Amino acid sequence: MSKETMSRRDALRIGALGTVGVAMLTASNAMAAAPTEKDVKFDEEYDVIVIGTGFAGLAAAAKAAERGYKVLILEKMGRVGGNSVINGGGMAVPNSSWQKKYGIEDSGEMFIKDCLKAGLGINHVELLETIVKRSQDALDFSIKCGAKWQDVKPAWFGGHSAPRSLVTDNMSGSGVIKPMHEFVEKLPGCKIMTRTKMDDFVMSADGTSVVGVTARINYRFDPKLLSDDVENKTGEKKVYKAKKGVVLASGGFSMDKVFRKIQDPRLVEDMDATNHDGATAGALLKAFQIGALPVHIDWIQQGPWASPDERGFGVAPLLTQQGLFKFGVAVDVRNGKRFMNEMADRKTRADAEYVILREAPKMYPVAIGTYNTFEEQIYPIIEKGLAAGGVMKKFDTLDALAANYKIPADALKATVKKYNEDVKNGVEDEFKKQTLKGESLKELKGGDPIDMKGPFYAIRLVPKPHHTMGGLKINTKAQVISANTNKPIPGLFAAGEVTGGTHGASRLGSCAIADCLVCGLVAGENI
Amino acid sequence: MSKETMSRRDALRIGALGTVGVAMLTASNAMAAAPTEKDVKFDEEYDVIVIGTGFAGLAAAAKAAERGYKVLILEKMGRVGGNSVINGGGMAVPNSSWQKKYGIEDSGEMFIKDCLKAGLGINHVELLETIVKRSQDALDFSIKCGAKWQDVKPAWFGGHSAPRSLVTDNMSGSGVIKPMHEFVEKLPGCKIMTRTKMDDFVMSADGTSVVGVTARINYRFDPKLLSDDVENKTGEKKVYKAKKGVVLASGGFSMDKVFRKIQDPRLVEDMDATNHDGATAGALLKAFQIGALPVHIDWIQQGPWASPDERGFGVAPLLTQQGLFKFGVAVDVRNGKRFMNEMADRKTRADAEYVILREAPKMYPVAIGTYNTFEEQIYPIIEKGLAAGGVMKKFDTLDALAANYKIPADALKATVKKYNEDVKNGVEDEFKKQTLKGESLKELKGGDPIDMKGPFYAIRLVPKPHHTMGGLKINTKAQVISANTNKPIPGLFAAGEVTGGTHGASRLGSCAIADCLVCGLVAGENI
């Protein structure tokens, strides 16, 4: 039997026998449909299989395991946590008990309105309503799992019309992932396998339901490949049964050099993103092949708070979001002037930066502030920013700062002076930088937001692919909807960035944790 | 064997025996993967199978048949031509021999720049380059098939920076479809079957290649169903072999009440579109299930030149595009003022109309002009507009017009007066209405563009879903790219609106015929 003539079913029958002929299998299986349970022999059997170990995957696994299910969690990378573990640790909880504690008025309607505004009105409102209904539960569940959140007034993230975001104690998603990972590992019948890549779904004999997955153990992701999902042949084939179903929580595809470029040809192969290397579309694309519906697949959010002077997410986002953007300014180096509302939604700000970068490539705009510009909880990060390969620079005077970035110094000084005055006087500035429910920036921060005595801190800015809004269509029970029935695919749930619709054209900051934990929890409850 | 336990393969084996148990088959097959050739018995055998009878399908079929192939063309509706036959008949041919004949300067670069501007930069440039290279060939091929084009100066369509669009003699896509249909029917070995719906692809035994399709004959599309693709069970199953391959030219999904709403929840189920009822996503979604990659799937273009006073495409688009928009004005009924460049790209204009309609639902803006405002070739359509259930209305005075639409009369008169003056003086107006390569509107049309003596013609405006930019990913040979290999799926080609990428976020007017004929031709050449 040659490789060419071997059928998919033959191939899978061989596959179930062990690791013989793995390379051949992988090649032959490359374009075949998902196998059915008749085509495979299961190596192991579980109640629930979860793909991915980010917020969504761990929440789903924890909830399912807590319900007494035997759960297998597959993670293709060598470490647990996907993008979640390098996330900034902010979680929007609209109309929460924490807001009430700090006297902040909010409502589910306000939250949905904010999301629809940023999302250009194409958001799936029923999924936003699910976040409104369940984000307090999801927060409480994370705390039950051991996550620690700063017990301070909720933070105000860009595009939100109220301060409604909690931040983990360590200002990182790892503050949720690590305890949740430990929680899951302690639960009986819960097993995490890293370096295990899901290859495909296994369908019921009639092709209608998901009953398991094929996977490879001892797989090694290779970031040097153009398309790891297609080209990587490492590992040994295994077939796992999922009696209750599969939860797909495989994340987004901001690092998928092929698929992201198909959606936006401007995202060239070597373009950096804030994501970990493994953020590719492979599992999502397999879901489309069993009938999952693609939603909003071309909306790729670019983080406007990233730096060209470090790889990946880095430390710049925290320093800008909780400091230089919030109370400082971002200026166009060509004229020393502000060019955007530094607290607008991500798309608005990334677009504003692109206007400059298209006119003058590499003339990265610069975010500027002083020590007091930063939120107190961010102070420990300042040294990291100054240390980490020069992401943030420190200057004694605005003249020195201007000279370094070739900004017209007088224009820059005038910009900072006017900004300070506007804040002091509670005047709405030219870009209508947001104020909190009528409070002016002045009331948030005493004195000049940028201390003219210096020293001055500066970070160069570049938008980086950060979050893929698109994905597969789910309902409010986290069930994946089939193109063939317009009803749920039995046995298939999905949660987190692999799904689409919730955030429409642009996700607001701190809505990822909310979305992932809520839908993960919901999937774990409903499976 | 019960329906529940019957496997996909069992079902298909029964299916191949005849029409017994069709309802059961359809139900059972609803979520199954595409069958392989091992699972089916072919009823008939062809070299090429083309799905769809619009511009793309007929061009592919004509070219393949001309090359000597035996071609089967499947059309699910009762008539040939899809949306193409109700299209306005304009075809952009950049840098064409006809432009040279009329002394018009143009270039492929200008065309691509125009498309990228409207498409928000996410267009797949290699596909635009294919249009540049092959649109003259496609035009010539249409003429060879019998299409007749007006031998006049190419028309200037919105968003184009040069007049580069030819229009058929009868100002309708039927001017291409009818002769091409006749051409195809005369070719030996070419067979068109209407009311025959493709249900799925048939794959090679190893699942890697497309080798045929399953279909239903005597199928009757039912526009009353929420989702005809999922719910309609009419017809009898057939299986057709395609030795050389299948060309998917099944069109867009502007009338798919389910899938379009998933992409944009604002497109509620009962919203009208310019498309024929059968413009649904069924075949596209089946292609995703054999690995075709989704591209730009949520960009749904709304035609800014449609009327709320007629169903579907109607006559309004011709009357506005070749008249009231080009040389007349569109005004906001609330204040009698212009509110957009009436010749901008479609997205810009639809967005401008939506700004009004969101603030004041049902306060449809009105396009206004006089007899001389219309292009001469549109004169025969004027009576149709006035007759067809009142799509266009005629008033002796601007006062009467203003009274009818409740427009402040003085403001309206001032708007028209200023517009006429701007045109006369060659002044760039406030919305920077485009001029042709330095020519002012005045030079295009002698005297007042709106004759103050009247009578005045008016059409109410509403955006209608018109073209779905998204679809599946093809290369410049019209081969469909697989998510599983990043290479072509052997035996599968696609052309026209079912593909995505070419037009990016927004297609320019008259680029549909170019795209469809070029890619259809290319598919027919390469299969």
PDB file of C-alpha atoms in Angstrom, chain B residues 5-134:
ATOM      1  CA  THR B   5     -27.722   4.461  13.844  1.00  0.00           C
ATOM      2  CA  MET B   6     -27.297   4.577  10.082  1.00  0.00           C
ATOM      3  CA  SER B   7     -23.824   5.752   9.226  1.00  0.00           C
ATOM      4  CA  ARG B   8     -22.953   8.315   6.612  1.00  0.00           C
ATOM      5  CA  ARG B   9     -21.491   5.669   4.369  1.00  0.00           C
ATOM      6  CA  ASP B  10     -24.504   3.396   4.710  1.00  0.00           C
ATOM      7  CA  ALA B  11     -26.696   6.348   3.910  1.00  0.00           C
ATOM      8  CA  LEU B  12     -24.760   7.251   0.810  1.00  0.00           C
ATOM      9  CA  ARG B  13     -24.724   3.687  -0.435  1.00  0.00           C
ATOM     10  CA  ILE B  14     -28.489   3.658  -0.218  1.00  0.00           C
ATOM     11  CA  GLY B  15     -28.572   7.053  -1.866  1.00  0.00           C
ATOM     12  CA  ALA B  16     -26.705   5.773  -4.863  1.00  0.00           C
ATOM     13  CA  LEU B  17     -29.374   3.152  -5.415  1.00  0.00           C
ATOM     14  CA  GLY B  18     -31.980   5.692  -6.284  1.00  0.00           C
ATOM     15  CA  THR B  19     -34.484   8.026  -4.749  1.00  0.00           C
ATOM     16  CA  VAL B  20     -35.712   5.729  -1.997  1.00  0.00           C
ATOM     17  CA  GLY B  21     -35.350   7.257   1.407  1.00  0.00           C
ATOM     18  CA  VAL B  22     -34.318  10.711   0.264  1.00  0.00           C
ATOM     19  CA  ALA B  23     -35.755  12.509   3.270  1.00  0.00           C
ATOM     20  CA  MET B  24     -33.941  10.141   5.581  1.00  0.00           C
ATOM     21  CA  LEU B  25     -30.745  10.608   3.668  1.00  0.00           C
ATOM     22  CA  THR B  26     -30.937  14.342   3.822  1.00  0.00           C
ATOM     23  CA  ALA B  27     -31.586  14.334   7.516  1.00  0.00           C
ATOM     24  CA  SER B  28     -28.857  11.840   8.259  1.00  0.00           C
ATOM     25  CA  ASN B  29     -26.424  13.581   5.982  1.00  0.00           C
ATOM     26  CA  ALA B  30     -27.054  16.970   7.544  1.00  0.00           C
ATOM     27  CA  MET B  31     -23.897  17.051   9.604  1.00  0.00           C
ATOM     28  CA  ALA B  32     -21.753  14.368   7.991  1.00  0.00           C
ATOM     29  CA  ALA B  33     -18.433  15.051   6.332  1.00  0.00           C
ATOM     30  CA  ALA B  34     -18.214  15.131   2.558  1.00  0.00           C
ATOM     31  CA  PRO B  35     -18.409  11.575   1.207  1.00  0.00           C
ATOM     32  CA  THR B  36     -15.503   9.978  -0.618  1.00  0.00           C
ATOM     33  CA  GLU B  37     -15.760   8.198  -3.944  1.00  0.00           C
ATOM     34  CA  LYS B  38     -15.734   4.920  -2.030  1.00  0.00           C
ATOM     35  CA  ASP B  39     -18.963   5.911  -0.350  1.00  0.00           C
ATOM     36  CA  VAL B  40     -20.939   6.696  -3.510  1.00  0.00           C
ATOM     37  CA  LYS B  41     -21.986   5.331  -6.857  1.00  0.00           C
ATOM     38  CA  PHE B  42     -21.791   7.980  -9.548  1.00  0.00           C
ATOM     39  CA  ASP B  43     -24.967   8.460 -11.579  1.00  0.00           C
ATOM     40  CA  GLU B  44     -23.233  10.423 -14.321  1.00  0.00           C
ATOM     41  CA  GLU B  45     -19.713  11.356 -15.283  1.00  0.00           C
ATOM     42  CA  TYR B  46     -18.340  14.643 -16.631  1.00  0.00           C
ATOM     43  CA  ASP B  47     -14.963  16.266 -17.032  1.00  0.00           C
ATOM     44  CA  VAL B  48     -15.953  19.468 -15.297  1.00  0.00           C
ATOM     45  CA  ILE B  49     -18.819  20.381 -13.015  1.00  0.00           C
ATOM     46  CA  VAL B  50     -19.649  24.049 -12.528  1.00  0.00           C
ATOM     47  CA  ILE B  51     -21.845  25.164  -9.643  1.00  0.00           C
ATOM     48  CA  GLY B  52     -23.770  28.311 -10.511  1.00  0.00           C
ATOM     49  CA  THR B  53     -24.784  30.105 -13.697  1.00  0.00           C
ATOM     50  CA  GLY B  54     -23.764  33.691 -13.051  1.00  0.00           C
ATOM     51  CA  PHE B  55     -20.923  35.487 -14.815  1.00  0.00           C
ATOM     52  CA  ALA B  56     -18.260  33.342 -13.167  1.00  0.00           C
ATOM     53  CA  GLY B  57     -19.956  29.984 -13.679  1.00  0.00           C
ATOM     54  CA  LEU B  58     -20.875  30.553 -17.308  1.00  0.00           C
ATOM     55  CA  ALA B  59     -17.431  31.943 -18.146  1.00  0.00           C
ATOM     56  CA  ALA B  60     -15.732  28.926 -16.559  1.00  0.00           C
ATOM     57  CA  ALA B  61     -18.124  26.539 -18.297  1.00  0.00           C
ATOM     58  CA  ALA B  62     -17.779  28.238 -21.668  1.00  0.00           C
ATOM     59  CA  LYS B  63     -13.992  28.198 -21.493  1.00  0.00           C
ATOM     60  CA  ALA B  64     -13.793  24.597 -20.279  1.00  0.00           C
ATOM     61  CA  ALA B  65     -16.277  23.431 -22.917  1.00  0.00           C
ATOM     62  CA  GLU B  66     -14.420  25.360 -25.602  1.00  0.00           C
ATOM     63  CA  ARG B  67     -11.346  23.383 -24.595  1.00  0.00           C
ATOM     64  CA  GLY B  68     -13.279  20.210 -25.403  1.00  0.00           C
ATOM     65  CA  TYR B  69     -14.341  19.192 -21.943  1.00  0.00           C
ATOM     66  CA  LYS B  70     -17.689  17.648 -21.144  1.00  0.00           C
ATOM     67  CA  VAL B  71     -19.218  20.142 -18.727  1.00  0.00           C
ATOM     68  CA  LEU B  72     -22.180  19.894 -16.378  1.00  0.00           C
ATOM     69  CA  ILE B  73     -23.527  23.165 -15.003  1.00  0.00           C
ATOM     70  CA  LEU B  74     -25.745  22.992 -11.941  1.00  0.00           C
ATOM     71  CA  GLU B  75     -28.148  25.803 -11.072  1.00  0.00           C
ATOM     72  CA  LYS B  76     -30.323  25.445  -8.002  1.00  0.00           C
ATOM     73  CA  MET B  77     -32.846  28.070  -9.054  1.00  0.00           C
ATOM     74  CA  GLY B  78     -35.458  27.740 -11.772  1.00  0.00           C
ATOM     75  CA  ARG B  79     -33.731  30.279 -14.003  1.00  0.00           C
ATOM     76  CA  VAL B  80     -30.182  30.824 -15.162  1.00  0.00           C
ATOM     77  CA  GLY B  81     -28.076  33.807 -14.095  1.00  0.00           C
ATOM     78  CA  GLY B  82     -28.187  34.261 -10.320  1.00  0.00           C
ATOM     79  CA  ASN B  83     -27.549  37.852  -9.330  1.00  0.00           C
ATOM     80  CA  SER B  84     -25.638  38.454 -12.557  1.00  0.00           C
ATOM     81  CA  VAL B  85     -28.767  38.603 -14.658  1.00  0.00           C
ATOM     82  CA  ILE B  86     -30.174  41.411 -12.488  1.00  0.00           C
ATOM     83  CA  ASN B  87     -26.825  43.215 -12.276  1.00  0.00           C
ATOM     84  CA  GLY B  88     -26.515  46.726 -13.701  1.00  0.00           C
ATOM     85  CA  GLY B  89     -24.263  45.637 -16.565  1.00  0.00           C
ATOM     86  CA  GLY B  90     -21.160  47.729 -15.806  1.00  0.00           C
ATOM     87  CA  MET B  91     -17.712  46.157 -16.131  1.00  0.00           C
ATOM     88  CA  ALA B  92     -14.484  47.850 -15.095  1.00  0.00           C
ATOM     89  CA  VAL B  93     -11.714  47.172 -17.612  1.00  0.00           C
ATOM     90  CA  PRO B  94      -8.665  49.084 -16.382  1.00  0.00           C
ATOM     91  CA  ASN B  95      -6.241  50.358 -18.977  1.00  0.00           C
ATOM     92  CA  SER B  96      -8.388  48.955 -21.774  1.00  0.00           C
ATOM     93  CA  SER B  97      -8.323  49.335 -25.535  1.00  0.00           C
ATOM     94  CA  TRP B  98     -11.667  51.140 -25.236  1.00  0.00           C
ATOM     95  CA  GLN B  99     -10.189  53.748 -22.939  1.00  0.00           C
ATOM     96  CA  LYS B 100      -7.386  54.321 -25.422  1.00  0.00           C
ATOM     97  CA  LYS B 101      -9.946  54.689 -28.193  1.00  0.00           C
ATOM     98  CA  TYR B 102     -11.638  57.474 -26.222  1.00  0.00           C
ATOM     99  CA  GLY B 103      -8.391  59.076 -25.084  1.00  0.00           C
ATOM    100  CA  ILE B 104      -8.741  58.183 -21.431  1.00  0.00           C
ATOM    101  CA  GLU B 105      -5.568  57.723 -19.433  1.00  0.00           C
ATOM    102  CA  ASP B 106      -5.580  54.866 -16.960  1.00  0.00           C
ATOM    103  CA  SER B 107      -3.250  52.277 -15.513  1.00  0.00           C
ATOM    104  CA  GLY B 108      -3.349  49.033 -13.610  1.00  0.00           C
ATOM    105  CA  GLU B 109      -1.654  50.766 -10.693  1.00  0.00           C
ATOM    106  CA  MET B 110      -4.414  53.398 -10.532  1.00  0.00           C
ATOM    107  CA  PHE B 111      -7.065  50.681 -10.551  1.00  0.00           C
ATOM    108  CA  ILE B 112      -5.370  48.737  -7.770  1.00  0.00           C
ATOM    109  CA  LYS B 113      -4.919  51.912  -5.734  1.00  0.00           C
ATOM    110  CA  ASP B 114      -8.624  52.701  -6.098  1.00  0.00           C
ATOM    111  CA  CYS B 115      -9.576  49.178  -4.990  1.00  0.00           C
ATOM    112  CA  LEU B 116      -7.219  49.275  -2.014  1.00  0.00           C
ATOM    113  CA  LYS B 117      -8.607  52.621  -0.909  1.00  0.00           C
ATOM    114  CA  ALA B 118     -12.195  51.367  -0.947  1.00  0.00           C
ATOM    115  CA  GLY B 119     -11.126  47.978   0.410  1.00  0.00           C
ATOM    116  CA  LEU B 120      -9.390  49.544   3.425  1.00  0.00           C
ATOM    117  CA  GLY B 121      -6.070  48.074   2.352  1.00  0.00           C
ATOM    118  CA  ILE B 122      -6.892  44.436   3.079  1.00  0.00           C
ATOM    119  CA  ASN B 123      -7.423  43.412  -0.567  1.00  0.00           C
ATOM    120  CA  HIS B 124      -5.404  40.512  -1.925  1.00  0.00           C
ATOM    121  CA  VAL B 125      -3.344  42.449  -4.431  1.00  0.00           C
ATOM    122  CA  GLU B 126      -2.349  39.408  -6.497  1.00  0.00           C
ATOM    123  CA  LEU B 127      -6.021  38.885  -7.358  1.00  0.00           C
ATOM    124  CA  LEU B 128      -6.418  42.538  -8.349  1.00  0.00           C
ATOM    125  CA  GLU B 129      -3.347  42.136 -10.537  1.00  0.00           C
ATOM    126  CA  THR B 130      -5.037  39.192 -12.203  1.00  0.00           C
ATOM    127  CA  ILE B 131      -8.011  41.411 -13.009  1.00  0.00           C
ATOM    128  CA  VAL B 132      -5.664  44.040 -14.431  1.00  0.00           C
ATOM    129  CA  LYS B 133      -3.914  41.436 -16.576  1.00  0.00           C
ATOM    130  CA  ARG B 134      -6.983  39.587 -17.778  1.00  0.00           C
TER     131      ARG B 134
END
